[in-house]
Tab-separated table of C-alpha atoms in Angstrom:
chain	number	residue	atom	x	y	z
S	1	UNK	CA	130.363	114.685	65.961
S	2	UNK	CA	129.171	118.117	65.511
S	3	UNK	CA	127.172	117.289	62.373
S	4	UNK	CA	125.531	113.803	64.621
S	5	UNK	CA	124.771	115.644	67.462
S	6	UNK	CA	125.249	119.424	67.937
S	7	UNK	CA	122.967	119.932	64.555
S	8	UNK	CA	120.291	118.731	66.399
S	9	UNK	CA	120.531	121.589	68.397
S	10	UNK	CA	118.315	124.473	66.463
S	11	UNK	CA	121.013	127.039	65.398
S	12	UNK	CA	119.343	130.264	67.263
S	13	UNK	CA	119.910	127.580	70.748
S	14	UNK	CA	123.530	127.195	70.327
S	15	UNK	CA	125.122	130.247	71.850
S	16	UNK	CA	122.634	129.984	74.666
S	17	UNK	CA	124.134	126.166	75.076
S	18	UNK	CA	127.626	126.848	74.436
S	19	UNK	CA	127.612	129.314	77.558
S	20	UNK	CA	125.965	126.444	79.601
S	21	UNK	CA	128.418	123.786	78.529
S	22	UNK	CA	131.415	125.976	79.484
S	23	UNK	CA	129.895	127.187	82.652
S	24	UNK	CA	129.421	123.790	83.703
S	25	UNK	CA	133.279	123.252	82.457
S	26	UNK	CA	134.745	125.796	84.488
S	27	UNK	CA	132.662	125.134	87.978
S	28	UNK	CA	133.437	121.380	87.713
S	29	UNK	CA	137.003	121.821	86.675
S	30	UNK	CA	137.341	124.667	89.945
S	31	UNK	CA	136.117	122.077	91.866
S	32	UNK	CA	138.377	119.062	90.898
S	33	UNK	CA	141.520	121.597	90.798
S	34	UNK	CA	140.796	122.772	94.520
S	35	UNK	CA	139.550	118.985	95.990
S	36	UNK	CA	143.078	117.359	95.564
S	37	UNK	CA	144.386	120.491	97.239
S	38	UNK	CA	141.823	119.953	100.474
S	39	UNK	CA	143.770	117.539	102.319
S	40	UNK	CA	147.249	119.384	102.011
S	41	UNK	CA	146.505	122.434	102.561
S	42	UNK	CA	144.681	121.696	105.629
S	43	UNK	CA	147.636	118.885	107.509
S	44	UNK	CA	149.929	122.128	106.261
S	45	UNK	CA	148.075	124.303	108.714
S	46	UNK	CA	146.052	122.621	111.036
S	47	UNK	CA	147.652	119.311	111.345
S	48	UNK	CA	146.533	116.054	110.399
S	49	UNK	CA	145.371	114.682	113.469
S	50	UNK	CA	142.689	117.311	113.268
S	51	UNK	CA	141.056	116.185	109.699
S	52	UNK	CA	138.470	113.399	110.993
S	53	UNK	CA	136.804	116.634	112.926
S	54	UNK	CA	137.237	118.596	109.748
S	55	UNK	CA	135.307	115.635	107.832
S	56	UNK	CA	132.532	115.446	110.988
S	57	UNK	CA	132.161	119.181	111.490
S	58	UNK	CA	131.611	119.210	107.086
S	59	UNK	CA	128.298	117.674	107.866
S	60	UNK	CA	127.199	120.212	110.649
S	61	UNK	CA	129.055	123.466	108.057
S	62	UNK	CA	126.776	122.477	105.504
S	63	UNK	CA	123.605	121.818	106.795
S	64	UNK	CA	123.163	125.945	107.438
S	65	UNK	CA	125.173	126.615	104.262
S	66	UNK	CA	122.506	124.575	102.315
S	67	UNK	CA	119.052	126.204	104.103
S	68	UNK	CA	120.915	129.502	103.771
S	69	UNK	CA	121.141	128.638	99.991
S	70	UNK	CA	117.487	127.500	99.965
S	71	UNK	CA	116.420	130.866	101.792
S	72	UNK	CA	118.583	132.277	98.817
S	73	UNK	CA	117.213	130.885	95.987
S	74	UNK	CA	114.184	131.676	97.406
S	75	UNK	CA	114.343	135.348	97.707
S	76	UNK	CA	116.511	135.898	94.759
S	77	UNK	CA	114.216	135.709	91.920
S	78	UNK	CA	116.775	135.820	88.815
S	79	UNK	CA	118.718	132.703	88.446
S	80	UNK	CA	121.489	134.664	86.519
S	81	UNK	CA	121.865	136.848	89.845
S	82	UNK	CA	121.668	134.097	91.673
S	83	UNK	CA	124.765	132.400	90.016
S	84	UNK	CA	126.064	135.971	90.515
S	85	UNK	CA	125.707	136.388	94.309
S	86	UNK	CA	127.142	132.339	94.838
S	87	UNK	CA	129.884	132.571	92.401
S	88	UNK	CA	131.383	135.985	93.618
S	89	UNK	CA	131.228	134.921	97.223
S	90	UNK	CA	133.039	131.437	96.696
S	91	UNK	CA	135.357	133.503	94.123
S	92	UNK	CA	136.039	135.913	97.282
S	93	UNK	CA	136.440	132.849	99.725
S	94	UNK	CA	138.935	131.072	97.138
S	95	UNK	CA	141.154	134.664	96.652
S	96	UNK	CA	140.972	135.132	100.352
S	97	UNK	CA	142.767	131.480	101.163
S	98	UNK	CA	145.352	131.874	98.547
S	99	UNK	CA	146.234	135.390	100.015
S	100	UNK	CA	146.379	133.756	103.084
S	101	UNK	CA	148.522	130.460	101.797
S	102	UNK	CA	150.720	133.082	100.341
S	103	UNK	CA	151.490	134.145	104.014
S	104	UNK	CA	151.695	131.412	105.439
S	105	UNK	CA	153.923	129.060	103.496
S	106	UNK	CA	156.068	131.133	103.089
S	107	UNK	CA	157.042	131.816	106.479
S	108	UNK	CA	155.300	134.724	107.758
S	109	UNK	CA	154.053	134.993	111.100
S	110	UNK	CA	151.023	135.637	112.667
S	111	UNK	CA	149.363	135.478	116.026
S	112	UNK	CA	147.619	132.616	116.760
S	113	UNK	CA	148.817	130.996	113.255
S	114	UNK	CA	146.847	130.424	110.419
S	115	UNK	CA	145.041	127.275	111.499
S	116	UNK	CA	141.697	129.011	110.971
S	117	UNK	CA	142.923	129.511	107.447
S	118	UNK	CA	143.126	125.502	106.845
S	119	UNK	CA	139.269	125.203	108.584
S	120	UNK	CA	137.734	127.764	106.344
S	121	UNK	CA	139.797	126.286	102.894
S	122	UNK	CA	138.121	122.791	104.054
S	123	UNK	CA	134.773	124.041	104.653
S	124	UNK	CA	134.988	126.083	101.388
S	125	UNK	CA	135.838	123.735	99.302
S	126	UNK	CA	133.064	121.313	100.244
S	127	UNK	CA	130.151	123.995	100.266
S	128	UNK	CA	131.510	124.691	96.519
S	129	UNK	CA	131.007	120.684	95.257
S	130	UNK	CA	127.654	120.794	97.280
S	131	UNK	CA	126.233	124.374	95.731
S	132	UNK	CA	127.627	125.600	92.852
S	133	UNK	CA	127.184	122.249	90.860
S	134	UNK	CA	123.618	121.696	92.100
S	135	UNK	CA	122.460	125.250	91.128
S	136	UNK	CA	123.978	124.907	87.624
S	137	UNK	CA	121.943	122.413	86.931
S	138	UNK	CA	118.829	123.836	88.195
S	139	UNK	CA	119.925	126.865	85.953
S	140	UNK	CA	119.979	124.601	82.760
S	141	UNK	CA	116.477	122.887	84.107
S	142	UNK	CA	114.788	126.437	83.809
S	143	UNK	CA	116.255	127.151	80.672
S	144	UNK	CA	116.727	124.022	78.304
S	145	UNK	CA	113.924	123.699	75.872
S	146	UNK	CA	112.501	120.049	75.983
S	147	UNK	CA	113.360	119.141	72.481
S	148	UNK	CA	117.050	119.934	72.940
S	149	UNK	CA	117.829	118.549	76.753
S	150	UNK	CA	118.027	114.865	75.238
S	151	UNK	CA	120.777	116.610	73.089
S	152	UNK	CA	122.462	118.630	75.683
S	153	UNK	CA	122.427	116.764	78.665
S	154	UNK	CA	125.087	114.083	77.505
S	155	UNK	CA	127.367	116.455	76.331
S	156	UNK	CA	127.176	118.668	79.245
S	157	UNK	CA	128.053	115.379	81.466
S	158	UNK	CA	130.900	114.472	78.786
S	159	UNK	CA	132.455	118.238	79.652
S	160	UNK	CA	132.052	117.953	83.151
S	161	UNK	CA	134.410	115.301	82.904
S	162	UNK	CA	136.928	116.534	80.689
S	163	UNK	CA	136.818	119.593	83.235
S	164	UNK	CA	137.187	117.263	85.912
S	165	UNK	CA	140.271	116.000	84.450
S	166	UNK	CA	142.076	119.421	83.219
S	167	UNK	CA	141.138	120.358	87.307
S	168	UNK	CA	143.160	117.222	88.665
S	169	UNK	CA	145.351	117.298	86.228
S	170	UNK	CA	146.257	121.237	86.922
S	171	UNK	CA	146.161	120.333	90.912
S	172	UNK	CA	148.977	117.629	90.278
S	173	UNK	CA	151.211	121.238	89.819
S	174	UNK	CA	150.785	122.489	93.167
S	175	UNK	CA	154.513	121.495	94.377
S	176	UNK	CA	155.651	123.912	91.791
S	177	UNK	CA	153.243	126.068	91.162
S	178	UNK	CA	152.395	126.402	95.183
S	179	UNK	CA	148.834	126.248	96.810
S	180	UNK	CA	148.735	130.055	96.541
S	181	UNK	CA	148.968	130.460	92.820
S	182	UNK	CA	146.120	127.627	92.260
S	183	UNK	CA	144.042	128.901	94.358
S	184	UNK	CA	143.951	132.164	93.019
S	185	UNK	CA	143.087	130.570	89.596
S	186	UNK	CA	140.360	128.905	91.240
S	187	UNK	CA	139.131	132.294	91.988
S	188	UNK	CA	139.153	133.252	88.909
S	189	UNK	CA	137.489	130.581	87.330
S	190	UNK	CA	134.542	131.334	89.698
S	191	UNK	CA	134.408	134.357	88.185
S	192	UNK	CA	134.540	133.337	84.894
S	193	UNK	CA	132.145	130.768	85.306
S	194	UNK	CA	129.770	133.691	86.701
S	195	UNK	CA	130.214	135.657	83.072
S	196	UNK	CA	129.713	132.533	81.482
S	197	UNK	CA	126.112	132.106	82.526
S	198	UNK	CA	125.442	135.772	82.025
S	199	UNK	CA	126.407	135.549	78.684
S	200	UNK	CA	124.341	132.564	78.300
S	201	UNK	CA	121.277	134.177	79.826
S	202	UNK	CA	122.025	137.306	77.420
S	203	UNK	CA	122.101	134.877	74.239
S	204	UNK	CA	118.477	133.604	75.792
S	205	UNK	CA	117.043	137.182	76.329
S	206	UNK	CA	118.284	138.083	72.547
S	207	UNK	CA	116.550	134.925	71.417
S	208	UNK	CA	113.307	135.525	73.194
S	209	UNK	CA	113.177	139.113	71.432
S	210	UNK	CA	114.870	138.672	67.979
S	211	UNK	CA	113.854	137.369	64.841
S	212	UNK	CA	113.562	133.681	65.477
S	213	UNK	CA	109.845	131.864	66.528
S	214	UNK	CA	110.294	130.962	70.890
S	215	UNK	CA	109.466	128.203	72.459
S	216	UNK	CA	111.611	128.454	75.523
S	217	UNK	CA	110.768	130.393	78.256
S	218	UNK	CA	113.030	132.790	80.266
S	219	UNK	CA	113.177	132.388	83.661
S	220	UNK	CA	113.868	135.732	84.449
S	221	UNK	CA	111.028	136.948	82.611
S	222	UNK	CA	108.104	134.517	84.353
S	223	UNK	CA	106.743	131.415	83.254
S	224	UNK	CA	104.700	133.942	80.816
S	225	UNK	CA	107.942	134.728	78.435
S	226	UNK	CA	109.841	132.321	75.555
S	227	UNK	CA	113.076	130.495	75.163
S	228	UNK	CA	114.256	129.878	72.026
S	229	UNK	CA	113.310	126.870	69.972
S	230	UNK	CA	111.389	125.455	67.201
């Protein structure tokens, strides 16, 4: 497999590509660990009776969520900050709900409950399938040299569903393991998906200045600058 396909991949491309290919691993996987978890964690908290408004009031929660992401990508120039800004946020959101599941299923008491904690998990969790996968593959777009995305674009849907798979397949633990614990983990596979495409935008910025001939342009660097390729 490597020889058939990946060696069609010019060598200097492949770190860049790698970093892609797991970023795209880790956001989809997040996302398919946290979905199955959607559901219980919000009839734990809020009740069930309450989930078709959860599932109408998704469509009114995203609508500013998505503009506010357009005004984003908008004003933030760098796509690797971008990633930055989205993934630490959703990262924060993610650590936040498992602190609070850690409270709250296990018995502690607060005022008023922690219904709003089962509202903002839902909400959460749907702005991250709607965002994070969208902008990764915008991200790939503005780097992926033509010659290579014929390459690269099958294997990067063959990870996304092996991630998909490890996620559900983690999320099947959560009666052990407990909402609190996966969430965290979710967390930090935001956060590792955010060094991920840093290191893949390094690999790109050490290719557009080191030895080998560019083709490829850097989106950080204007429409002017090279991505590697050959």
């Amino acid at each position: 497999m490597e020889s058939f396909v990946w060696k069609q991949i010019p060598h200097h491309e492949r770190p860049v590509y790698t970093w892609l290919i797991v970023s795209f691993f880790l956001v989809v996987g997040t996302y398919w660990l946290v979905r199955p978890l959607k559901t219980g964690v919000f009839v734990g908290l809020v009740g069930v009776e309450s989930e078709p408004m959860a599932k109408l009031g998704t469509l009114f929660i995203l609508f500013p969520i998505l503009m506010g992401y357009a005004k984003l990508v908008s004003f933030v120039e760098s796509p690797r900050r971008l990633v930055a800004i989205v993934g630490v946020t959703f990262a924060s959101l993610f650590g936040f709900v498992s602190f609070g599941c850690m409270l709250a299923f296990n018995g502690v008491q607060v005022e008023g409950g922690f219904a709003l904690l089962g509202w903002l998990s839902y909400w959460t969790i749907e702005s991250f399938g709607s965002v994070c996968v969208a902008m990764l593959w915008s991200v790939v777009a503005s780097v992926v040299a033509k010659h290579s995305a014929h390459t690269l674009y099958p294997i990067i849907i063959i990870v996304c569903q092996i991630g998909a798979i490890c996620g559900a397949t983690t999320a099947t633990y959560a009666k052990s393991v407990g909402f609190a614990w996966l969430f965290a983990l979710a967390a930090g596979l935001s956060l590792a998906a955010v060094v991920s495409v840093n290191a893949a935008f390094h690999g790109l910025r050490l290719a557009a200045h080191g030895k080998q001939p560019a083709q490829s342009r850097d989106p950080e660097q204007g429409d002017a600058a090279e991505r590697p390729g050959s």
